[in-house]
Amino acid sequence: MKISKLYVVNFRNYNQCTLNVSSTINVLYGQNAQGKTNLLEAIYYGSFGLSHRTSTEEELLKWNCSEMAVGVDYESFTGNHAIKIKRFKQLERIKKEIFLDGVKVRPKEHYGSLNTVMFSPEDLQLIKGEPALRRRFFDMQISQTDPIYYDLLLKYNRVLQQRNKLLKDLREFGGKRDILFTWNKEFCSLAAKITKKRLLALEKMEKIASTIYSSLTSNKEEIKVAYELKGNSGNLVYPSSIDQCSESFYLGLLQEREQVDILRGNTGIGPHRDDLQILLNGMSIKSFGSQGQQRTGALALKLSQLEYVKQEIGEFPILLLDDVMSELDNQRRSQLLLFIDGRVQTFITVNDKELIPELANNAYFKISSGAIEEA
Ligand code: ATP
Ligand code: MG
């Protein structure tokens, strides 16, 4: 995929701004707090309809403004496309509209049309942070190329909420438990489908991530990723086959823990509790990896997302690299550029443009106080 134009209106520190793009590698450089990350955030917003660094959309609106818009024109193997997202107030209510090629669409129709992968300093949390972050990363990766998976997640979350409400009602008011059975069946059917898709995706992603990690470290280190499934009584299960996580497997777990779930008023097992276990040379990278190894691990996961999307849909997504260059040593930096080399349209932010070796087809944009100047 290739972006040809990005435009923003009242987005973060930008009034109205257009970025015309023709190159593969686009370097956004400038001093701190000028609006470099904001531009990557705008591309990400155009791609997913949300920000990579806040869940409060209000923050994206330029201060004291009541409406904003982001538009991205891009080319994919299906032709030329345009995405436009508008957020505005109508009769005191906030409205958000997404247009794909001029037609108003729902978020789930928008999702997966423009594929991007963002790597930013916050991604260190992919290694160091809570399981929820790894689940989100993985869910987004699969959803980008599999709309059925996206749909399964939406349904699963609805059923989970309803089951949890029922568990709380049973705890508060007692009553017959038979009604739980219908929800259990629905829950387990969705849980099994989601876990199977995750395991299939992980099988592919793990291979890619370990190849990338070795090449970033010139074959000196080896990374492995395993699916960590939460079982009963605090047990962790590492599924040995995809068929292991069937509907009846989940039904068994739920029946065993029914009393515990009612006491706690929530569902203690299922895809919403699972995690990815990441090992570096056989040891947990979260507990034993150095800062640089953890950063390289996070980068390998993100780059594997890139290759994964390529394998699934046949073309590379757009790569957004925020402040990565200053955080990697020389060798890892040049390995990263070798990896991208002409194949992946990339937007890189840096303070100092000298950090990016001059390649034939690089474009440089100077960002200062919410203005862009090609230079
Ligand atoms: P660094 O090199 O430090 O990462 P940057 O160029 O990436 O800097 P950004 O994070 O893109 O900087 O932009 C930060 C600027 O945007 C800050 O000055 C901040 O005050 C401003 N800003 C953030 N949100 C808004 C908003 N909603 N309205 C107006 N300005 C905003
Ligand atoms: Mg920044």
Short mmCIF file of N, CA and C in Angstrom, two decimals, residues 80-228:
data_model
loop_
_atom_site.label_atom_id
_atom_site.label_comp_id
_atom_site.label_asym_id
_atom_site.label_seq_id
_atom_site.Cartn_x
_atom_site.Cartn_y
_atom_site.Cartn_z
N ASN A 80 -7.20 2.92 -6.32
CA ASN A 80 -7.02 4.16 -5.54
C ASN A 80 -8.21 4.35 -4.60
N HIS A 81 -7.91 4.75 -3.38
CA HIS A 81 -8.97 4.92 -2.39
C HIS A 81 -8.78 6.20 -1.58
N ALA A 82 -9.88 6.61 -0.96
CA ALA A 82 -9.81 7.79 -0.09
C ALA A 82 -10.62 7.53 1.17
N ILE A 83 -9.96 7.81 2.30
CA ILE A 83 -10.66 7.70 3.59
C ILE A 83 -10.80 9.11 4.15
N LYS A 84 -11.96 9.40 4.70
CA LYS A 84 -12.12 10.68 5.37
C LYS A 84 -12.88 10.44 6.67
N ILE A 85 -12.36 10.99 7.75
CA ILE A 85 -13.04 10.86 9.04
C ILE A 85 -13.33 12.26 9.57
N LYS A 86 -14.59 12.50 9.93
CA LYS A 86 -14.98 13.82 10.45
C LYS A 86 -15.54 13.66 11.85
N ARG A 87 -15.20 14.60 12.71
CA ARG A 87 -15.80 14.60 14.05
C ARG A 87 -16.33 16.00 14.28
N PHE A 88 -17.58 16.12 14.60
CA PHE A 88 -18.17 17.45 14.73
C PHE A 88 -19.35 17.42 15.71
N LYS A 89 -19.84 18.62 16.03
CA LYS A 89 -20.96 18.72 16.95
C LYS A 89 -22.22 19.02 16.18
N GLN A 90 -23.29 18.31 16.51
CA GLN A 90 -24.57 18.62 15.87
C GLN A 90 -25.64 18.61 16.96
N LEU A 91 -26.33 19.71 17.10
CA LEU A 91 -27.32 19.87 18.17
C LEU A 91 -26.74 19.42 19.52
N GLU A 92 -25.57 19.93 19.81
CA GLU A 92 -24.87 19.66 21.08
C GLU A 92 -24.43 18.21 21.24
N ARG A 93 -24.59 17.39 20.19
CA ARG A 93 -24.10 16.01 20.31
C ARG A 93 -22.89 15.81 19.43
N ILE A 94 -21.93 14.98 19.92
CA ILE A 94 -20.73 14.70 19.13
C ILE A 94 -21.06 13.66 18.07
N LYS A 95 -20.70 13.94 16.83
CA LYS A 95 -20.93 12.96 15.77
C LYS A 95 -19.61 12.62 15.11
N LYS A 96 -19.47 11.37 14.72
CA LYS A 96 -18.27 10.97 14.00
C LYS A 96 -18.71 10.22 12.75
N GLU A 97 -18.16 10.62 11.64
CA GLU A 97 -18.54 9.95 10.39
C GLU A 97 -17.30 9.49 9.64
N ILE A 98 -17.39 8.29 9.10
CA ILE A 98 -16.26 7.75 8.33
C ILE A 98 -16.72 7.53 6.90
N PHE A 99 -15.94 8.03 5.96
CA PHE A 99 -16.27 7.84 4.54
C PHE A 99 -15.16 7.06 3.86
N LEU A 100 -15.54 6.04 3.12
CA LEU A 100 -14.57 5.29 2.32
C LEU A 100 -14.98 5.49 0.87
N ASP A 101 -14.11 6.09 0.10
CA ASP A 101 -14.40 6.44 -1.30
C ASP A 101 -15.74 7.20 -1.41
N GLY A 102 -15.95 8.12 -0.47
CA GLY A 102 -17.14 8.98 -0.54
C GLY A 102 -18.40 8.37 0.04
N VAL A 103 -18.34 7.10 0.43
CA VAL A 103 -19.54 6.45 0.96
C VAL A 103 -19.40 6.30 2.47
N LYS A 104 -20.46 6.67 3.20
CA LYS A 104 -20.41 6.57 4.66
C LYS A 104 -20.37 5.09 5.08
N VAL A 105 -19.42 4.74 5.92
CA VAL A 105 -19.31 3.33 6.33
C VAL A 105 -19.27 3.21 7.85
N ARG A 106 -19.50 1.98 8.33
CA ARG A 106 -19.40 1.72 9.76
C ARG A 106 -17.94 1.38 10.10
N PRO A 107 -17.56 1.52 11.40
CA PRO A 107 -16.16 1.24 11.75
C PRO A 107 -15.68 -0.12 11.24
N LYS A 108 -16.55 -1.13 11.33
CA LYS A 108 -16.06 -2.45 10.94
C LYS A 108 -15.84 -2.58 9.43
N GLU A 109 -16.47 -1.69 8.66
CA GLU A 109 -16.22 -1.71 7.21
C GLU A 109 -14.95 -0.92 6.88
N HIS A 110 -14.65 0.03 7.75
CA HIS A 110 -13.45 0.86 7.57
C HIS A 110 -12.19 0.08 7.96
N TYR A 111 -12.32 -0.68 9.05
CA TYR A 111 -11.19 -1.41 9.61
C TYR A 111 -10.59 -2.37 8.58
N GLY A 112 -9.28 -2.29 8.40
CA GLY A 112 -8.65 -3.23 7.47
C GLY A 112 -8.57 -2.72 6.05
N SER A 113 -9.14 -1.53 5.77
CA SER A 113 -9.04 -1.03 4.39
C SER A 113 -7.66 -0.42 4.15
N LEU A 114 -7.22 0.47 5.03
CA LEU A 114 -5.85 1.01 4.95
C LEU A 114 -5.06 0.38 6.09
N ASN A 115 -4.12 -0.48 5.76
CA ASN A 115 -3.38 -1.18 6.81
C ASN A 115 -2.12 -0.42 7.18
N THR A 116 -1.95 -0.22 8.49
CA THR A 116 -0.71 0.41 8.96
C THR A 116 -0.18 -0.35 10.17
N VAL A 117 1.11 -0.24 10.36
CA VAL A 117 1.74 -0.77 11.58
C VAL A 117 2.55 0.36 12.18
N MET A 118 2.28 0.66 13.43
CA MET A 118 2.99 1.76 14.10
C MET A 118 3.97 1.19 15.10
N PHE A 119 5.18 1.72 15.10
CA PHE A 119 6.12 1.37 16.18
C PHE A 119 6.56 2.64 16.86
N SER A 120 6.26 2.76 18.15
CA SER A 120 6.59 3.98 18.88
C SER A 120 7.22 3.60 20.23
N PRO A 121 7.82 4.56 20.93
CA PRO A 121 8.47 4.23 22.20
C PRO A 121 7.52 3.52 23.17
N GLU A 122 6.24 3.84 23.11
CA GLU A 122 5.27 3.20 24.02
C GLU A 122 5.22 1.67 23.83
N ASP A 123 5.69 1.22 22.66
CA ASP A 123 5.58 -0.21 22.35
C ASP A 123 6.50 -1.08 23.19
N LEU A 124 7.41 -0.46 23.92
CA LEU A 124 8.22 -1.23 24.86
C LEU A 124 7.28 -1.94 25.83
N GLN A 125 6.13 -1.33 26.07
CA GLN A 125 5.13 -1.91 26.96
C GLN A 125 4.58 -3.23 26.43
N LEU A 126 4.74 -3.45 25.12
CA LEU A 126 4.31 -4.72 24.55
C LEU A 126 5.05 -5.87 25.21
N ILE A 127 6.30 -5.58 25.60
CA ILE A 127 7.11 -6.60 26.27
C ILE A 127 6.94 -6.47 27.79
N LYS A 128 7.02 -5.25 28.29
CA LYS A 128 7.08 -5.05 29.74
C LYS A 128 5.71 -4.95 30.40
N GLY A 129 4.70 -4.58 29.61
CA GLY A 129 3.42 -4.21 30.20
C GLY A 129 2.48 -5.38 30.48
N GLU A 130 1.25 -5.01 30.76
CA GLU A 130 0.21 -5.96 31.13
C GLU A 130 -0.22 -6.82 29.94
N PRO A 131 -0.75 -8.03 30.22
CA PRO A 131 -1.22 -8.92 29.14
C PRO A 131 -2.22 -8.23 28.20
N ALA A 132 -3.04 -7.31 28.74
CA ALA A 132 -4.07 -6.67 27.90
C ALA A 132 -3.43 -5.99 26.68
N LEU A 133 -2.22 -5.46 26.84
CA LEU A 133 -1.56 -4.77 25.73
C LEU A 133 -1.17 -5.76 24.64
N ARG A 134 -0.69 -6.94 25.05
CA ARG A 134 -0.30 -7.95 24.06
C ARG A 134 -1.55 -8.52 23.37
N ARG A 135 -2.62 -8.67 24.14
CA ARG A 135 -3.86 -9.15 23.51
C ARG A 135 -4.34 -8.15 22.48
N ARG A 136 -4.27 -6.87 22.83
CA ARG A 136 -4.74 -5.82 21.91
C ARG A 136 -3.90 -5.82 20.63
N PHE A 137 -2.59 -5.93 20.80
CA PHE A 137 -1.68 -5.97 19.65
C PHE A 137 -2.05 -7.14 18.73
N PHE A 138 -2.23 -8.29 19.35
CA PHE A 138 -2.49 -9.50 18.59
C PHE A 138 -3.87 -9.44 17.92
N ASP A 139 -4.86 -8.97 18.68
CA ASP A 139 -6.22 -8.85 18.13
C ASP A 139 -6.24 -7.90 16.94
N MET A 140 -5.49 -6.79 17.07
CA MET A 140 -5.48 -5.82 15.97
C MET A 140 -4.79 -6.42 14.75
N GLN A 141 -3.73 -7.17 15.01
CA GLN A 141 -3.00 -7.78 13.90
C GLN A 141 -3.92 -8.73 13.11
N ILE A 142 -4.64 -9.57 13.83
CA ILE A 142 -5.47 -10.56 13.12
C ILE A 142 -6.65 -9.85 12.44
N SER A 143 -7.23 -8.88 13.16
CA SER A 143 -8.42 -8.19 12.61
C SER A 143 -8.10 -7.45 11.31
N GLN A 144 -6.85 -6.96 11.19
CA GLN A 144 -6.51 -6.18 9.99
C GLN A 144 -6.73 -6.97 8.72
N THR A 145 -6.56 -8.29 8.82
CA THR A 145 -6.68 -9.07 7.59
C THR A 145 -7.85 -10.05 7.64
N ASP A 146 -8.56 -10.11 8.78
CA ASP A 146 -9.62 -11.10 8.91
C ASP A 146 -10.87 -10.46 9.54
N PRO A 147 -11.79 -9.98 8.70
CA PRO A 147 -12.99 -9.32 9.24
C PRO A 147 -13.85 -10.25 10.08
N ILE A 148 -13.78 -11.55 9.83
CA ILE A 148 -14.58 -12.50 10.63
C ILE A 148 -14.08 -12.49 12.07
N TYR A 149 -12.76 -12.40 12.22
CA TYR A 149 -12.17 -12.37 13.56
C TYR A 149 -12.65 -11.12 14.32
N TYR A 150 -12.64 -10.00 13.63
CA TYR A 150 -13.09 -8.73 14.23
C TYR A 150 -14.52 -8.88 14.74
N ASP A 151 -15.35 -9.49 13.92
CA ASP A 151 -16.74 -9.71 14.26
C ASP A 151 -16.89 -10.65 15.46
N LEU A 152 -16.07 -11.71 15.47
CA LEU A 152 -16.11 -12.66 16.59
C LEU A 152 -15.77 -11.96 17.90
N LEU A 153 -14.78 -11.07 17.84
CA LEU A 153 -14.38 -10.34 19.05
C LEU A 153 -15.52 -9.47 19.58
N LEU A 154 -16.21 -8.78 18.65
CA LEU A 154 -17.33 -7.93 19.08
C LEU A 154 -18.40 -8.79 19.75
N LYS A 155 -18.72 -9.92 19.12
CA LYS A 155 -19.77 -10.79 19.69
C LYS A 155 -19.31 -11.34 21.04
N TYR A 156 -18.06 -11.79 21.10
CA TYR A 156 -17.52 -12.37 22.34
C TYR A 156 -17.62 -11.36 23.49
N ASN A 157 -17.24 -10.11 23.22
CA ASN A 157 -17.28 -9.11 24.28
C ASN A 157 -18.70 -8.84 24.77
N ARG A 158 -19.65 -8.90 23.84
CA ARG A 158 -21.06 -8.73 24.24
C ARG A 158 -21.51 -9.88 25.13
N VAL A 159 -21.20 -11.11 24.70
CA VAL A 159 -21.63 -12.28 25.46
C VAL A 159 -20.94 -12.28 26.83
N LEU A 160 -19.67 -11.92 26.85
CA LEU A 160 -18.92 -11.86 28.13
C LEU A 160 -19.59 -10.89 29.10
N GLN A 161 -19.97 -9.72 28.59
CA GLN A 161 -20.61 -8.73 29.47
C GLN A 161 -21.92 -9.26 30.01
N GLN A 162 -22.69 -9.93 29.12
CA GLN A 162 -23.98 -10.45 29.57
C GLN A 162 -23.81 -11.58 30.59
N ARG A 163 -22.82 -12.44 30.32
CA ARG A 163 -22.57 -13.54 31.26
C ARG A 163 -22.13 -12.97 32.62
N ASN A 164 -21.28 -11.96 32.60
CA ASN A 164 -20.82 -11.36 33.85
C ASN A 164 -21.97 -10.72 34.63
N LYS A 165 -22.88 -10.11 33.89
CA LYS A 165 -24.02 -9.48 34.56
C LYS A 165 -24.87 -10.55 35.24
N LEU A 166 -25.06 -11.66 34.51
CA LEU A 166 -25.84 -12.76 35.06
C LEU A 166 -25.16 -13.34 36.31
N LEU A 167 -23.83 -13.47 36.25
CA LEU A 167 -23.09 -13.99 37.41
C LEU A 167 -23.30 -13.08 38.62
N LYS A 168 -23.27 -11.79 38.38
CA LYS A 168 -23.47 -10.83 39.49
C LYS A 168 -24.88 -10.95 40.04
N ASP A 169 -25.87 -11.09 39.12
CA ASP A 169 -27.26 -11.23 39.58
C ASP A 169 -27.42 -12.49 40.42
N LEU A 170 -26.77 -13.59 39.99
CA LEU A 170 -26.87 -14.84 40.75
C LEU A 170 -26.24 -14.67 42.14
N ARG A 171 -25.15 -13.91 42.16
CA ARG A 171 -24.48 -13.67 43.44
C ARG A 171 -25.37 -12.81 44.37
N GLU A 172 -25.98 -11.78 43.79
CA GLU A 172 -26.77 -10.85 44.61
C GLU A 172 -28.11 -11.44 45.00
N PHE A 173 -28.78 -12.05 44.00
CA PHE A 173 -30.19 -12.43 44.23
C PHE A 173 -30.42 -13.93 44.25
N GLY A 174 -29.41 -14.73 44.01
CA GLY A 174 -29.59 -16.19 43.95
C GLY A 174 -30.43 -16.57 42.74
N GLY A 175 -31.12 -17.69 42.81
CA GLY A 175 -31.98 -18.12 41.70
C GLY A 175 -31.38 -19.30 40.97
N LYS A 176 -32.12 -19.77 39.95
CA LYS A 176 -31.69 -20.98 39.24
C LYS A 176 -30.49 -20.69 38.35
N ARG A 177 -29.60 -21.68 38.32
CA ARG A 177 -28.39 -21.48 37.52
C ARG A 177 -28.54 -21.98 36.08
N ASP A 178 -29.69 -22.63 35.81
CA ASP A 178 -29.85 -23.24 34.46
C ASP A 178 -29.61 -22.23 33.35
N ILE A 179 -30.05 -21.00 33.61
CA ILE A 179 -29.97 -19.97 32.58
C ILE A 179 -28.51 -19.69 32.16
N LEU A 180 -27.59 -19.98 33.09
CA LEU A 180 -26.16 -19.80 32.77
C LEU A 180 -25.75 -20.68 31.59
N PHE A 181 -26.42 -21.85 31.52
CA PHE A 181 -26.01 -22.83 30.52
C PHE A 181 -26.06 -22.28 29.10
N THR A 182 -27.13 -21.54 28.78
CA THR A 182 -27.26 -20.99 27.42
C THR A 182 -26.11 -20.04 27.13
N TRP A 183 -25.80 -19.19 28.11
CA TRP A 183 -24.68 -18.25 27.91
C TRP A 183 -23.35 -18.98 27.82
N ASN A 184 -23.21 -20.05 28.63
CA ASN A 184 -21.95 -20.81 28.59
C ASN A 184 -21.71 -21.36 27.19
N LYS A 185 -22.78 -21.89 26.60
CA LYS A 185 -22.61 -22.51 25.27
C LYS A 185 -22.16 -21.47 24.24
N GLU A 186 -22.84 -20.35 24.27
CA GLU A 186 -22.51 -19.27 23.33
C GLU A 186 -21.08 -18.77 23.59
N PHE A 187 -20.77 -18.59 24.86
CA PHE A 187 -19.43 -18.11 25.25
C PHE A 187 -18.35 -19.08 24.76
N CYS A 188 -18.57 -20.38 25.01
CA CYS A 188 -17.53 -21.37 24.68
C CYS A 188 -17.37 -21.52 23.17
N SER A 189 -18.47 -21.41 22.45
CA SER A 189 -18.37 -21.54 20.99
C SER A 189 -17.52 -20.39 20.44
N LEU A 190 -17.78 -19.17 20.93
CA LEU A 190 -17.00 -18.02 20.46
C LEU A 190 -15.55 -18.10 20.95
N ALA A 191 -15.36 -18.51 22.22
CA ALA A 191 -14.00 -18.60 22.77
C ALA A 191 -13.17 -19.57 21.94
N ALA A 192 -13.76 -20.71 21.58
CA ALA A 192 -13.02 -21.72 20.82
C ALA A 192 -12.63 -21.17 19.44
N LYS A 193 -13.58 -20.49 18.79
CA LYS A 193 -13.29 -19.95 17.45
C LYS A 193 -12.17 -18.91 17.53
N ILE A 194 -12.24 -18.04 18.53
CA ILE A 194 -11.23 -16.98 18.66
C ILE A 194 -9.85 -17.59 18.94
N THR A 195 -9.82 -18.53 19.89
CA THR A 195 -8.51 -19.11 20.25
C THR A 195 -7.90 -19.85 19.07
N LYS A 196 -8.74 -20.55 18.31
CA LYS A 196 -8.19 -21.26 17.15
C LYS A 196 -7.58 -20.30 16.15
N LYS A 197 -8.27 -19.21 15.89
CA LYS A 197 -7.73 -18.22 14.96
C LYS A 197 -6.44 -17.61 15.51
N ARG A 198 -6.41 -17.39 16.83
CA ARG A 198 -5.19 -16.83 17.42
C ARG A 198 -4.02 -17.80 17.28
N LEU A 199 -4.30 -19.09 17.54
CA LEU A 199 -3.20 -20.06 17.47
C LEU A 199 -2.67 -20.20 16.04
N LEU A 200 -3.60 -20.17 15.09
CA LEU A 200 -3.17 -20.24 13.69
C LEU A 200 -2.31 -19.05 13.32
N ALA A 201 -2.75 -17.86 13.75
CA ALA A 201 -2.00 -16.64 13.43
C ALA A 201 -0.65 -16.67 14.13
N LEU A 202 -0.64 -17.17 15.38
CA LEU A 202 0.62 -17.16 16.14
C LEU A 202 1.65 -18.08 15.49
N GLU A 203 1.17 -19.20 14.99
CA GLU A 203 2.08 -20.14 14.33
C GLU A 203 2.85 -19.43 13.21
N LYS A 204 2.09 -18.64 12.43
CA LYS A 204 2.74 -17.91 11.33
C LYS A 204 3.62 -16.79 11.87
N MET A 205 3.05 -16.04 12.84
CA MET A 205 3.77 -14.86 13.32
C MET A 205 5.05 -15.23 14.05
N GLU A 206 5.02 -16.33 14.79
CA GLU A 206 6.19 -16.72 15.56
C GLU A 206 7.39 -16.97 14.66
N LYS A 207 7.11 -17.66 13.55
CA LYS A 207 8.20 -17.96 12.60
C LYS A 207 8.79 -16.66 12.07
N ILE A 208 7.89 -15.73 11.68
CA ILE A 208 8.37 -14.48 11.11
C ILE A 208 9.17 -13.69 12.17
N ALA A 209 8.59 -13.60 13.39
CA ALA A 209 9.23 -12.78 14.43
C ALA A 209 10.62 -13.32 14.76
N SER A 210 10.77 -14.65 14.81
CA SER A 210 12.08 -15.16 15.19
C SER A 210 13.10 -14.93 14.07
N THR A 211 12.67 -15.03 12.81
CA THR A 211 13.60 -14.71 11.72
C THR A 211 14.02 -13.25 11.79
N ILE A 212 13.05 -12.37 12.01
CA ILE A 212 13.36 -10.95 12.05
C ILE A 212 14.28 -10.62 13.23
N TYR A 213 13.96 -11.20 14.39
CA TYR A 213 14.80 -10.91 15.56
C TYR A 213 16.24 -11.34 15.30
N SER A 214 16.41 -12.55 14.74
CA SER A 214 17.78 -13.00 14.47
C SER A 214 18.47 -12.07 13.49
N SER A 215 17.74 -11.60 12.48
CA SER A 215 18.44 -10.76 11.51
C SER A 215 18.76 -9.39 12.12
N LEU A 216 17.90 -8.89 13.01
CA LEU A 216 18.21 -7.60 13.65
C LEU A 216 19.45 -7.72 14.54
N THR A 217 19.68 -8.94 15.06
CA THR A 217 20.83 -9.12 15.97
C THR A 217 21.93 -9.95 15.31
N SER A 218 21.89 -10.02 13.98
CA SER A 218 22.87 -10.81 13.21
C SER A 218 23.04 -12.23 13.76
N ASN A 219 21.90 -12.89 13.96
CA ASN A 219 21.85 -14.30 14.39
C ASN A 219 22.44 -14.59 15.76
N LYS A 220 22.58 -13.56 16.57
CA LYS A 220 23.19 -13.83 17.88
C LYS A 220 22.15 -14.24 18.92
N GLU A 221 20.90 -13.85 18.70
CA GLU A 221 19.88 -14.13 19.70
C GLU A 221 18.64 -14.73 19.06
N GLU A 222 17.90 -15.50 19.87
CA GLU A 222 16.73 -16.18 19.32
C GLU A 222 15.50 -15.90 20.17
N ILE A 223 14.41 -15.54 19.48
CA ILE A 223 13.18 -15.22 20.22
C ILE A 223 12.10 -16.25 19.90
N LYS A 224 11.31 -16.58 20.91
CA LYS A 224 10.19 -17.50 20.69
C LYS A 224 8.92 -16.92 21.33
N VAL A 225 7.79 -17.18 20.71
CA VAL A 225 6.53 -16.65 21.25
C VAL A 225 5.55 -17.81 21.41
N ALA A 226 4.97 -17.94 22.61
CA ALA A 226 4.02 -19.03 22.84
C ALA A 226 2.69 -18.46 23.33
N TYR A 227 1.60 -19.18 23.06
CA TYR A 227 0.28 -18.75 23.53
C TYR A 227 0.08 -19.26 24.95
N GLU A 228 -0.25 -18.35 25.87
CA GLU A 228 -0.41 -18.71 27.27
C GLU A 228 -1.88 -18.62 27.64
#
